[in-house]
PDB file of C-alpha atoms in Angstrom:
ATOM      1  CA  MET H   1      22.564  25.529 -21.369  1.00  0.00           C
ATOM      2  CA  ARG H   2      23.301  28.725 -19.516  1.00  0.00           C
ATOM      3  CA  ARG H   3      20.725  30.675 -17.617  1.00  0.00           C
ATOM      4  CA  LYS H   4      19.635  34.103 -18.696  1.00  0.00           C
ATOM      5  CA  ILE H   5      21.291  36.857 -16.683  1.00  0.00           C
ATOM      6  CA  THR H   6      18.675  38.332 -14.381  1.00  0.00           C
ATOM      7  CA  LYS H   7      18.372  42.076 -14.114  1.00  0.00           C
ATOM      8  CA  LYS H   8      18.736  43.559 -10.652  1.00  0.00           C
ATOM      9  CA  LEU H   9      15.735  45.531  -9.514  1.00  0.00           C
ATOM     10  CA  GLU H  10      16.438  49.183  -8.941  1.00  0.00           C
ATOM     11  CA  ILE H  11      15.506  50.138  -5.410  1.00  0.00           C
ATOM     12  CA  GLN H  12      13.965  53.572  -5.050  1.00  0.00           C
ATOM     13  CA  PRO H  13      15.443  55.875  -2.378  1.00  0.00           C
ATOM     14  CA  ASP H  14      13.314  56.441   0.714  1.00  0.00           C
ATOM     15  CA  SER H  15      11.197  59.589   1.018  1.00  0.00           C
ATOM     16  CA  VAL H  16      12.659  60.980   4.252  1.00  0.00           C
ATOM     17  CA  TYR H  17      16.454  60.649   3.827  1.00  0.00           C
ATOM     18  CA  ASN H  18      16.522  60.115   0.030  1.00  0.00           C
ATOM     19  CA  SER H  19      18.925  57.190   0.438  1.00  0.00           C
ATOM     20  CA  VAL H  20      18.902  53.761  -1.216  1.00  0.00           C
ATOM     21  CA  LYS H  21      20.806  52.286   1.750  1.00  0.00           C
ATOM     22  CA  VAL H  22      18.049  53.360   4.158  1.00  0.00           C
ATOM     23  CA  THR H  23      15.492  51.690   1.861  1.00  0.00           C
ATOM     24  CA  LYS H  24      17.550  48.482   1.949  1.00  0.00           C
ATOM     25  CA  LEU H  25      17.708  48.718   5.751  1.00  0.00           C
ATOM     26  CA  ILE H  26      13.909  49.079   5.895  1.00  0.00           C
ATOM     27  CA  ASN H  27      13.537  46.036   3.635  1.00  0.00           C
ATOM     28  CA  PHE H  28      15.841  43.998   5.891  1.00  0.00           C
ATOM     29  CA  VAL H  29      13.966  45.007   9.049  1.00  0.00           C
ATOM     30  CA  MET H  30      10.619  44.178   7.421  1.00  0.00           C
ATOM     31  CA  LYS H  31       8.980  40.911   8.453  1.00  0.00           C
ATOM     32  CA  SER H  32       5.904  39.312   6.837  1.00  0.00           C
ATOM     33  CA  GLY H  33       5.503  42.211   4.388  1.00  0.00           C
ATOM     34  CA  LYS H  34       4.870  44.802   7.113  1.00  0.00           C
ATOM     35  CA  LYS H  35       6.785  47.655   5.534  1.00  0.00           C
ATOM     36  CA  ASN H  36       5.048  50.416   7.469  1.00  0.00           C
ATOM     37  CA  THR H  37       6.078  48.818  10.763  1.00  0.00           C
ATOM     38  CA  ALA H  38       9.643  48.483   9.470  1.00  0.00           C
ATOM     39  CA  ARG H  39       9.661  52.165   8.444  1.00  0.00           C
ATOM     40  CA  LYS H  40       8.477  53.167  11.941  1.00  0.00           C
ATOM     41  CA  ILE H  41      11.280  51.115  13.508  1.00  0.00           C
ATOM     42  CA  VAL H  42      14.032  52.539  11.256  1.00  0.00           C
ATOM     43  CA  TYR H  43      12.876  56.159  11.373  1.00  0.00           C
ATOM     44  CA  GLY H  44      12.312  55.798  15.129  1.00  0.00           C
ATOM     45  CA  ALA H  45      15.886  54.532  15.502  1.00  0.00           C
ATOM     46  CA  PHE H  46      17.147  57.552  13.535  1.00  0.00           C
ATOM     47  CA  ASP H  47      15.093  59.840  15.817  1.00  0.00           C
ATOM     48  CA  VAL H  48      16.687  58.201  18.882  1.00  0.00           C
ATOM     49  CA  ILE H  49      20.126  58.805  17.314  1.00  0.00           C
ATOM     50  CA  LYS H  50      19.170  62.475  16.730  1.00  0.00           C
ATOM     51  CA  GLU H  51      18.266  62.837  20.423  1.00  0.00           C
ATOM     52  CA  LYS H  52      21.417  61.140  21.727  1.00  0.00           C
ATOM     53  CA  VAL H  53      23.903  62.755  19.326  1.00  0.00           C
ATOM     54  CA  LYS H  54      22.646  66.234  18.572  1.00  0.00           C
ATOM     55  CA  GLU H  55      25.552  67.569  16.497  1.00  0.00           C
ATOM     56  CA  GLU H  56      25.727  64.671  13.990  1.00  0.00           C
ATOM     57  CA  ASP H  57      23.333  63.607  11.257  1.00  0.00           C
ATOM     58  CA  PRO H  58      21.845  60.114  11.863  1.00  0.00           C
ATOM     59  CA  LEU H  59      22.524  59.237   8.214  1.00  0.00           C
ATOM     60  CA  GLU H  60      26.260  59.858   8.752  1.00  0.00           C
ATOM     61  CA  ILE H  61      26.244  57.602  11.820  1.00  0.00           C
ATOM     62  CA  PHE H  62      24.404  54.928   9.797  1.00  0.00           C
ATOM     63  CA  GLU H  63      26.996  55.187   6.976  1.00  0.00           C
ATOM     64  CA  ALA H  64      29.878  54.991   9.488  1.00  0.00           C
ATOM     65  CA  ALA H  65      28.288  51.937  11.108  1.00  0.00           C
ATOM     66  CA  LEU H  66      28.023  50.210   7.709  1.00  0.00           C
ATOM     67  CA  ARG H  67      31.659  51.049   6.906  1.00  0.00           C
ATOM     68  CA  ASN H  68      32.863  49.697  10.265  1.00  0.00           C
ATOM     69  CA  THR H  69      30.873  46.443  10.147  1.00  0.00           C
ATOM     70  CA  GLY H  70      31.295  45.530   6.468  1.00  0.00           C
ATOM     71  CA  PRO H  71      33.873  42.726   6.096  1.00  0.00           C
ATOM     72  CA  THR H  72      36.526  42.971   3.380  1.00  0.00           C
ATOM     73  CA  VAL H  73      37.006  39.182   3.271  1.00  0.00           C
ATOM     74  CA  GLU H  74      34.739  36.263   4.084  1.00  0.00           C
ATOM     75  CA  VAL H  75      35.158  32.493   4.249  1.00  0.00           C
ATOM     76  CA  ARG H  76      33.222  30.098   2.032  1.00  0.00           C
ATOM     77  CA  SER H  77      33.094  26.321   2.333  1.00  0.00           C
ATOM     78  CA  ARG H  78      34.466  24.232  -0.509  1.00  0.00           C
ATOM     79  CA  ARG H  79      34.608  20.473  -0.712  1.00  0.00           C
ATOM     80  CA  VAL H  80      37.930  19.211  -2.081  1.00  0.00           C
ATOM     81  CA  GLY H  81      38.383  15.460  -2.164  1.00  0.00           C
ATOM     82  CA  GLY H  82      36.775  14.245   1.051  1.00  0.00           C
ATOM     83  CA  ALA H  83      37.407  17.337   3.136  1.00  0.00           C
ATOM     84  CA  ASN H  84      35.626  20.663   3.543  1.00  0.00           C
ATOM     85  CA  TYR H  85      37.860  23.701   3.542  1.00  0.00           C
ATOM     86  CA  GLN H  86      37.047  27.231   4.624  1.00  0.00           C
ATOM     87  CA  ILE H  87      38.400  29.318   1.767  1.00  0.00           C
ATOM     88  CA  PRO H  88      38.933  33.064   2.300  1.00  0.00           C
ATOM     89  CA  ARG H  89      37.502  35.232  -0.490  1.00  0.00           C
ATOM     90  CA  GLU H  90      37.208  38.952  -0.992  1.00  0.00           C
ATOM     91  CA  ALA H  91      33.672  40.214  -0.362  1.00  0.00           C
ATOM     92  CA  ARG H  92      32.050  42.183  -3.186  1.00  0.00           C
ATOM     93  CA  PRO H  93      30.744  45.666  -2.218  1.00  0.00           C
ATOM     94  CA  GLU H  94      27.069  44.576  -2.427  1.00  0.00           C
ATOM     95  CA  ARG H  95      27.812  41.518  -0.297  1.00  0.00           C
ATOM     96  CA  ARG H  96      29.757  43.682   2.189  1.00  0.00           C
ATOM     97  CA  GLN H  97      26.770  46.010   2.566  1.00  0.00           C
ATOM     98  CA  TYR H  98      24.359  43.069   2.882  1.00  0.00           C
ATOM     99  CA  LEU H  99      26.429  41.448   5.642  1.00  0.00           C
ATOM    100  CA  ALA H 100      26.885  44.749   7.505  1.00  0.00           C
ATOM    101  CA  ILE H 101      23.134  45.458   7.575  1.00  0.00           C
ATOM    102  CA  LYS H 102      22.303  41.854   8.449  1.00  0.00           C
ATOM    103  CA  TRP H 103      24.797  41.717  11.334  1.00  0.00           C
ATOM    104  CA  ILE H 104      23.610  45.032  12.782  1.00  0.00           C
ATOM    105  CA  ILE H 105      19.946  43.929  12.675  1.00  0.00           C
ATOM    106  CA  ASP H 106      20.794  40.511  14.145  1.00  0.00           C
ATOM    107  CA  ALA H 107      22.802  42.122  16.951  1.00  0.00           C
ATOM    108  CA  ALA H 108      19.935  44.512  17.736  1.00  0.00           C
ATOM    109  CA  GLY H 109      17.388  41.697  17.587  1.00  0.00           C
ATOM    110  CA  SER H 110      19.332  39.462  19.945  1.00  0.00           C
ATOM    111  CA  LYS H 111      19.092  42.001  22.789  1.00  0.00           C
ATOM    112  CA  THR H 112      15.962  42.096  24.914  1.00  0.00           C
ATOM    113  CA  GLY H 113      14.177  44.475  27.233  1.00  0.00           C
ATOM    114  CA  SER H 114      13.709  47.595  25.117  1.00  0.00           C
ATOM    115  CA  PRO H 115      11.875  48.484  21.895  1.00  0.00           C
ATOM    116  CA  MET H 116      13.535  47.538  18.601  1.00  0.00           C
ATOM    117  CA  GLN H 117      13.992  51.218  17.688  1.00  0.00           C
ATOM    118  CA  GLU H 118      16.208  51.836  20.710  1.00  0.00           C
ATOM    119  CA  ARG H 119      18.166  48.601  20.258  1.00  0.00           C
ATOM    120  CA  LEU H 120      18.791  49.400  16.592  1.00  0.00           C
ATOM    121  CA  ALA H 121      19.865  52.972  17.397  1.00  0.00           C
ATOM    122  CA  GLU H 122      22.207  51.712  20.111  1.00  0.00           C
ATOM    123  CA  GLU H 123      23.768  49.188  17.740  1.00  0.00           C
ATOM    124  CA  PHE H 124      24.288  51.889  15.085  1.00  0.00           C
ATOM    125  CA  LEU H 125      25.966  54.158  17.637  1.00  0.00           C
ATOM    126  CA  LEU H 126      28.219  51.337  18.876  1.00  0.00           C
ATOM    127  CA  ALA H 127      29.112  50.242  15.342  1.00  0.00           C
ATOM    128  CA  SER H 128      29.965  53.800  14.323  1.00  0.00           C
ATOM    129  CA  LYS H 129      32.494  53.841  17.215  1.00  0.00           C
ATOM    130  CA  ASN H 130      33.927  50.426  16.169  1.00  0.00           C
ATOM    131  CA  GLU H 131      32.291  48.627  19.102  1.00  0.00           C
ATOM    132  CA  GLY H 132      29.346  46.271  19.556  1.00  0.00           C
ATOM    133  CA  GLU H 133      28.334  42.775  18.479  1.00  0.00           C
ATOM    134  CA  ALA H 134      28.290  43.468  14.730  1.00  0.00           C
ATOM    135  CA  VAL H 135      31.899  44.707  14.768  1.00  0.00           C
ATOM    136  CA  LYS H 136      32.923  41.628  16.805  1.00  0.00           C
ATOM    137  CA  LYS H 137      31.297  39.449  14.132  1.00  0.00           C
ATOM    138  CA  LYS H 138      33.341  41.231  11.449  1.00  0.00           C
ATOM    139  CA  GLU H 139      36.557  40.758  13.429  1.00  0.00           C
ATOM    140  CA  ASN H 140      35.804  37.040  13.899  1.00  0.00           C
ATOM    141  CA  THR H 141      35.230  36.675  10.160  1.00  0.00           C
ATOM    142  CA  HIS H 142      38.554  38.380   9.440  1.00  0.00           C
ATOM    143  CA  LYS H 143      40.318  36.118  11.970  1.00  0.00           C
ATOM    144  CA  MET H 144      38.838  33.007  10.332  1.00  0.00           C
ATOM    145  CA  ALA H 145      39.949  34.236   6.912  1.00  0.00           C
ATOM    146  CA  GLU H 146      43.465  34.895   8.232  1.00  0.00           C
ATOM    147  CA  ALA H 147      43.635  31.455   9.875  1.00  0.00           C
ATOM    148  CA  ASN H 148      42.549  29.721   6.646  1.00  0.00           C
ATOM    149  CA  LYS H 149      44.804  31.739   4.352  1.00  0.00           C
ATOM    150  CA  ALA H 150      46.713  28.541   3.515  1.00  0.00           C
ATOM    151  CA  PHE H 151      43.667  27.227   1.605  1.00  0.00           C
ATOM    152  CA  ALA H 152      43.322  30.296  -0.620  1.00  0.00           C
ATOM    153  CA  HIS H 153      44.747  28.381  -3.584  1.00  0.00           C
ATOM    154  CA  PHE H 154      41.536  26.272  -3.644  1.00  0.00           C
ATOM    155  CA  ALA H 155      39.513  29.360  -4.588  1.00  0.00           C
ATOM    156  CA  TRP H 156      37.589  29.006  -7.796  1.00  0.00           C
TER     157      TRP H 156
END
């Protein structure tokens, strides 16, 4: 018997930038239900971006960073016979956004020595210029997909 299709929850846009993507970013940064702390980190990162780049809107830099780090294809494991194959598949837009935000936060979290706000702002600035760890992760994913293109016929 098939499962009932679950409805996706509508996420409300944040109060400062009126953007659903910023709300999703806050939710990704949040740990142990501490949403206020996550808001301080994200809005603090946007303030740092405002200081460093005075002529551009931090929301535009955030959008550019998401565009530059979102992968168009990804590889998924599939067991065929006795072997596991990495099968390249096109990433859906929601999945692309999820991976972009996740990779940016992971890249910022892996650095040490400065507050999370500054690390996150730095990663956004680098990603908007097509640099940084998150963009490298995207390029590696694309390389893996290209290398495993021969197994695309196993896609389901």
